[in-house]
Coordinates of C-alpha atoms in Angstrom, one line a residue:
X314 CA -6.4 7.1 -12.6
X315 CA -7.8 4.5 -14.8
X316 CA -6.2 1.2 -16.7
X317 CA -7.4 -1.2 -18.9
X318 CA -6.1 -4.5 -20.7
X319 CA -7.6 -6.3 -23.8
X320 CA -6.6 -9.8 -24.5
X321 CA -5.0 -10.8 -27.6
X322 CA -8.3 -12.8 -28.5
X323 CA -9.9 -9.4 -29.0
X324 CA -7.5 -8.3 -31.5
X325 CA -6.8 -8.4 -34.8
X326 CA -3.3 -9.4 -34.5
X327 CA -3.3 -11.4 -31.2
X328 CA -1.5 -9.1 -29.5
X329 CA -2.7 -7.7 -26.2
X330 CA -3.4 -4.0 -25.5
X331 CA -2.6 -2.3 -22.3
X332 CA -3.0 1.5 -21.4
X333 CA -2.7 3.3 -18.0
X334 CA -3.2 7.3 -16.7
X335 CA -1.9 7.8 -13.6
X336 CA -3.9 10.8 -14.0
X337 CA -1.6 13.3 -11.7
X338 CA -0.9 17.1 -12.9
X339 CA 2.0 18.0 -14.6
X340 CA 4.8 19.8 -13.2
X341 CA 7.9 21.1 -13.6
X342 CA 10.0 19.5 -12.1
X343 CA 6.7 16.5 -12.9
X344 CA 6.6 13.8 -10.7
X345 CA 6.9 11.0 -13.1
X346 CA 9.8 10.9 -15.6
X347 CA 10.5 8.3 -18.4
X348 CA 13.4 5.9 -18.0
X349 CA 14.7 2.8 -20.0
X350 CA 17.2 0.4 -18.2
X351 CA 19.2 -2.2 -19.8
X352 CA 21.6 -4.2 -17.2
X353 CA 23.0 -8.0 -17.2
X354 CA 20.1 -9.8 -19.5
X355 CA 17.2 -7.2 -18.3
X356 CA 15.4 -4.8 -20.1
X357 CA 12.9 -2.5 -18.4
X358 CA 11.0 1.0 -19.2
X359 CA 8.6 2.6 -18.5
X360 CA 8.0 5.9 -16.0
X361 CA 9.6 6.0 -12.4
X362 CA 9.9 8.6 -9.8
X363 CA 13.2 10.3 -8.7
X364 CA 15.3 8.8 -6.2
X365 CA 13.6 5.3 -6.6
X366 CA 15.5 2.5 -8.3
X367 CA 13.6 0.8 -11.1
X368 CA 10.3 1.5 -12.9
X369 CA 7.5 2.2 -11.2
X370 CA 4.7 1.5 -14.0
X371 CA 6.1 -0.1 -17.6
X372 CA 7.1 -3.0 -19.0
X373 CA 9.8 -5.4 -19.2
X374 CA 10.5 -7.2 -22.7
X375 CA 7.6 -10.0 -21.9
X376 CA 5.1 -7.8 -19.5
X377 CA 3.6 -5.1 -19.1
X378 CA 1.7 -3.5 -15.9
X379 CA -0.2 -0.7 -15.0
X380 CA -1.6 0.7 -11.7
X381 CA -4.7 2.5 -10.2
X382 CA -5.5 3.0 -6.3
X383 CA -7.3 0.6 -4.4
X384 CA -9.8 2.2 -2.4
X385 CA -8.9 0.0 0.8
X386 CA -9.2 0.9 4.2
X387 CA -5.5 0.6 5.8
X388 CA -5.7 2.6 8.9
X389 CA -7.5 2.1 12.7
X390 CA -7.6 5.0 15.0
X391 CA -6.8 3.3 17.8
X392 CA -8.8 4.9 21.0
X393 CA -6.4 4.9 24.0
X394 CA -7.7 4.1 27.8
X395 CA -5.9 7.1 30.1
X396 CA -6.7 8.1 33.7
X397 CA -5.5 10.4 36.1
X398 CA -4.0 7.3 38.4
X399 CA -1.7 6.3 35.5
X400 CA 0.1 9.4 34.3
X401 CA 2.3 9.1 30.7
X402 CA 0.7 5.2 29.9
X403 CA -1.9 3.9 29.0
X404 CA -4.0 0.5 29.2
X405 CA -2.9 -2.8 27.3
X406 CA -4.1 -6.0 27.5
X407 CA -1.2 -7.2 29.8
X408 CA -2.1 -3.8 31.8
X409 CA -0.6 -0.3 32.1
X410 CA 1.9 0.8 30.1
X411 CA 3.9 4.0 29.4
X412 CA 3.6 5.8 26.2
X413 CA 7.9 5.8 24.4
X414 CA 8.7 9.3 24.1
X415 CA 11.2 11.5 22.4
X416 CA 11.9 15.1 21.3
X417 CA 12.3 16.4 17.9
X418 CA 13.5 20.0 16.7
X419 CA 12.3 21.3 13.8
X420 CA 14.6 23.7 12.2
X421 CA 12.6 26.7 10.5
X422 CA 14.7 28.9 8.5
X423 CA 14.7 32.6 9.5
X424 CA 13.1 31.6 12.7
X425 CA 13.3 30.0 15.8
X426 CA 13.8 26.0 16.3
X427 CA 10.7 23.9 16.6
X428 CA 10.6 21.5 19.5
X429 CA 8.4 19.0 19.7
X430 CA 7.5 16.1 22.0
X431 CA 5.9 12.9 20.7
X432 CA 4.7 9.7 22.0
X433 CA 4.5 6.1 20.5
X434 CA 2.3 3.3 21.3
X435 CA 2.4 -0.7 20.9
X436 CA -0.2 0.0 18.1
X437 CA 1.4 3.2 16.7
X438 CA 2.0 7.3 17.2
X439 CA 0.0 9.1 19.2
X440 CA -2.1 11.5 16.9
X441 CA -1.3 15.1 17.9
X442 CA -5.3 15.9 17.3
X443 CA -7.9 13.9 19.9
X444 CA -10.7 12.2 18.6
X445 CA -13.9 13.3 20.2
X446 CA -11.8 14.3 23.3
X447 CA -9.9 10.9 23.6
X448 CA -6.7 10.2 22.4
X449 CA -6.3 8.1 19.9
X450 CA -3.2 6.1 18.1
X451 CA -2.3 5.6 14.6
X452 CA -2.6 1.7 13.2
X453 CA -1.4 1.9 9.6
X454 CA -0.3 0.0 7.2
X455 CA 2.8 2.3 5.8
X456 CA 4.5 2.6 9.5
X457 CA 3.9 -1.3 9.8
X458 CA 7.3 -3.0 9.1
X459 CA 7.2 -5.1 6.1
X460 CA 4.7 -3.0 5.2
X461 CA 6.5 -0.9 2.4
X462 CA 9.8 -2.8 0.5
X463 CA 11.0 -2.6 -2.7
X464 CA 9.7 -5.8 -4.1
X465 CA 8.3 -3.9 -7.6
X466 CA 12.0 -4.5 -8.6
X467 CA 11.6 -7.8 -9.8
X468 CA 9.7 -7.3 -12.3
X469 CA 12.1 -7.1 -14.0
X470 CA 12.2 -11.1 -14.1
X471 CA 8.5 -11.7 -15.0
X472 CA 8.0 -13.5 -17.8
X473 CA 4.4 -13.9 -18.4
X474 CA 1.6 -12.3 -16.6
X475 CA 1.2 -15.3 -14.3
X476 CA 4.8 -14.9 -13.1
X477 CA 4.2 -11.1 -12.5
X478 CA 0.9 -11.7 -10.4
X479 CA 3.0 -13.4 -7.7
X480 CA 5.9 -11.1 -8.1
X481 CA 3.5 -8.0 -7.6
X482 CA 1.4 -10.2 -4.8
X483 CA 4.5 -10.3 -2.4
X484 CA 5.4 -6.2 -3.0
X485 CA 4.7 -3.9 -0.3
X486 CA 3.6 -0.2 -0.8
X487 CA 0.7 1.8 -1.6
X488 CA -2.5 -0.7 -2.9
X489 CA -3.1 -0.7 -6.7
X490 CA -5.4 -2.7 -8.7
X491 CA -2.7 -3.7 -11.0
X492 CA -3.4 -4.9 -14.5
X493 CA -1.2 -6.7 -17.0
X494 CA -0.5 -8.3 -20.2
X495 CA 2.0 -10.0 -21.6
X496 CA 3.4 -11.3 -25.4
X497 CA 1.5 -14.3 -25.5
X498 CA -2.0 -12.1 -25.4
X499 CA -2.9 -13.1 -22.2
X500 CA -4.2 -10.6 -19.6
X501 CA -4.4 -10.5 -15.7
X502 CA -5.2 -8.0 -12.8
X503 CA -4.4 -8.5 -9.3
X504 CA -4.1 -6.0 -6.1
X505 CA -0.5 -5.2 -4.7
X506 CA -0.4 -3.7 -1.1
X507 CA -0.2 -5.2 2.1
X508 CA -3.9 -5.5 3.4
X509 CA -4.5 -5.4 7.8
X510 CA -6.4 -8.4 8.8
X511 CA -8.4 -7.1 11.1
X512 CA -9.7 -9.6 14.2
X513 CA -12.3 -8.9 16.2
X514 CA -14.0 -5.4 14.5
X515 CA -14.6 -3.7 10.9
X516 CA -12.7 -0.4 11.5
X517 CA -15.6 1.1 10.4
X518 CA -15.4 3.4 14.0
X519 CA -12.9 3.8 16.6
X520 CA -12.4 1.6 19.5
X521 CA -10.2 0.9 22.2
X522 CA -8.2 -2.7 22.0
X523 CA -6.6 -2.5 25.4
X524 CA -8.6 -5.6 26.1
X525 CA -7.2 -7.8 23.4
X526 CA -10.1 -8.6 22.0
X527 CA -9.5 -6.1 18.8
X528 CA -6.3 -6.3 16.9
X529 CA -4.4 -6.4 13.6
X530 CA -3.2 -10.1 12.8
X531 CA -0.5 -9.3 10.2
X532 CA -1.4 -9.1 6.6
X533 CA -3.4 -11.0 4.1
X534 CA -1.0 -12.6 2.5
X535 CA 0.2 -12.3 -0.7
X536 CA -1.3 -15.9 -2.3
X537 CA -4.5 -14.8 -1.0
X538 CA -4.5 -11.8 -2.7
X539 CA -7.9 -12.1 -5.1
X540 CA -6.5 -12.4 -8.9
X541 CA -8.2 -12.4 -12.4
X542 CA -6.7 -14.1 -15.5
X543 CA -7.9 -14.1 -19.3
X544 CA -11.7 -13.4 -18.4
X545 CA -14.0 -14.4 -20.7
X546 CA -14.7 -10.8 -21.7
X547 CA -11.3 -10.6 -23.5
X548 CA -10.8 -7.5 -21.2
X549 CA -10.0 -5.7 -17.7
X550 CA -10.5 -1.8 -16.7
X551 CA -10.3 -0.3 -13.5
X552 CA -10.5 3.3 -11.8
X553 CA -9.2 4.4 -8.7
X554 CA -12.0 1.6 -7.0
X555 CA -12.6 -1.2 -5.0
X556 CA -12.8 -4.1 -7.3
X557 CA -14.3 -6.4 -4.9
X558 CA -17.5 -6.7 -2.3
X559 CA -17.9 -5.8 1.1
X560 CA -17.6 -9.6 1.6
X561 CA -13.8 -9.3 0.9
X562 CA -11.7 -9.5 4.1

């Protein structure tokens, strides 16, 4: 995907420029599909997905967004500490404790029922693969709760990209750079995602936190979130990348 913005100081008519390619294959049914809403004193458009809501990527009659992917690490395999003298647990920092189970049944059709048994931890699911022979669990952001909502609905309230940087600051879901512009010619970029911060390692491998000392400690939150408004190169692009340094949280 790529998006860019160019302020209204760059062009001949003041007005600011914003384009956006989600950059995903056409289908039929296709994924995306262009809708225009017009309820109470709002008016939104842009493209959406079925079954959600509101517009996913668009503009409302004062500003306009678009989104790539944030290259962002959101997800810790979490190694888990088992032995043979503690059957169905494993160890926490307040000691042992037993994995939550249940059953599913998967229903094939033609063919016999699916069951399967799986198992839940203080830090996530249990992956069904091992990591180098140790079991691991699943830390990520998208089974967190909080960590998806529906807060790209209000922007349908924005009103200038400032407003719409703290609107799409406090929205949960998949991590975008976001870029923006509005009527006034100004232009603005911002990330929207919940973002783990992580105490006590990188993530960069897997470890064990059964001794405490590792953990997630929420989210960054949203008014931390790094934000750009009317550079002073008159413009804003990005692709699919991480648009800080490694010094970022």
């Amino acid at each position: 995907s790529n998006n860019w913005v160019v302020a209204g100081s760059k062009t001949a008519d003041g007005r600011a420029i914003l384009a956006n390619d989600m950059h995903l294959a056409l289908g039929v049914p296709n994924i995306w599909y262009r809708s225009d809403l017009q309820y109470q004193d709002k008016h939104i458009y842009g493209v959406t997905l079925p079954g959600v809501p509101g517009v996913i990527v668009g503009a409302n009659d004062h500003v306009a967004w678009g989104f790539t992917n944030v290259t962002a690490d959101l997800l810790d395999l979490v190694e888990l500490e088992t032995d043979a003298d503690h059957p169905n647990a494993y160890r926490t920092s307040q000691g042992w404790r037993t994995f939550d189970q249940h059953d599913e049944t998967i229903r094939v059709r033609g063919e016999t029922d699916v069951s399967i048994r799986l198992q839940n931890t203080i830090w996530g699911p249990v992956s069904d693969q091992p990591l180098l022979n140790r079991p691991v669990a699943i830390q990520w952001t998208a089974l967190e709760r909080y960590g998806v909502d529906m807060g790209l609905l209000d922007m349908d309230a924005a009103k200038d990209v400032k407003q719409a940087t703290a609107i799409i600051n406090q929205a949960g879901g998949p991590p975008q750079n976001v870029v923006f512009a509005d009527r006034q010619g100004h232009i603005g970029w911002t990330y929207m995602g919940r973002f783990p911060r992580r105490a006590g390692f990188d993530g960069l491998v897997s470890r064990s936190w059964a001794d405490g000392t590792s953990a997630w400690q929420g989210f960054i939150p949203g008014e931390e979130l790094p934000r750009l408004y009317d550079p002073s190169a008159g413009f804003i692009t990005t692709a699919n990348n991480r648009t800080l340094g490694s010094e970022y949280p």
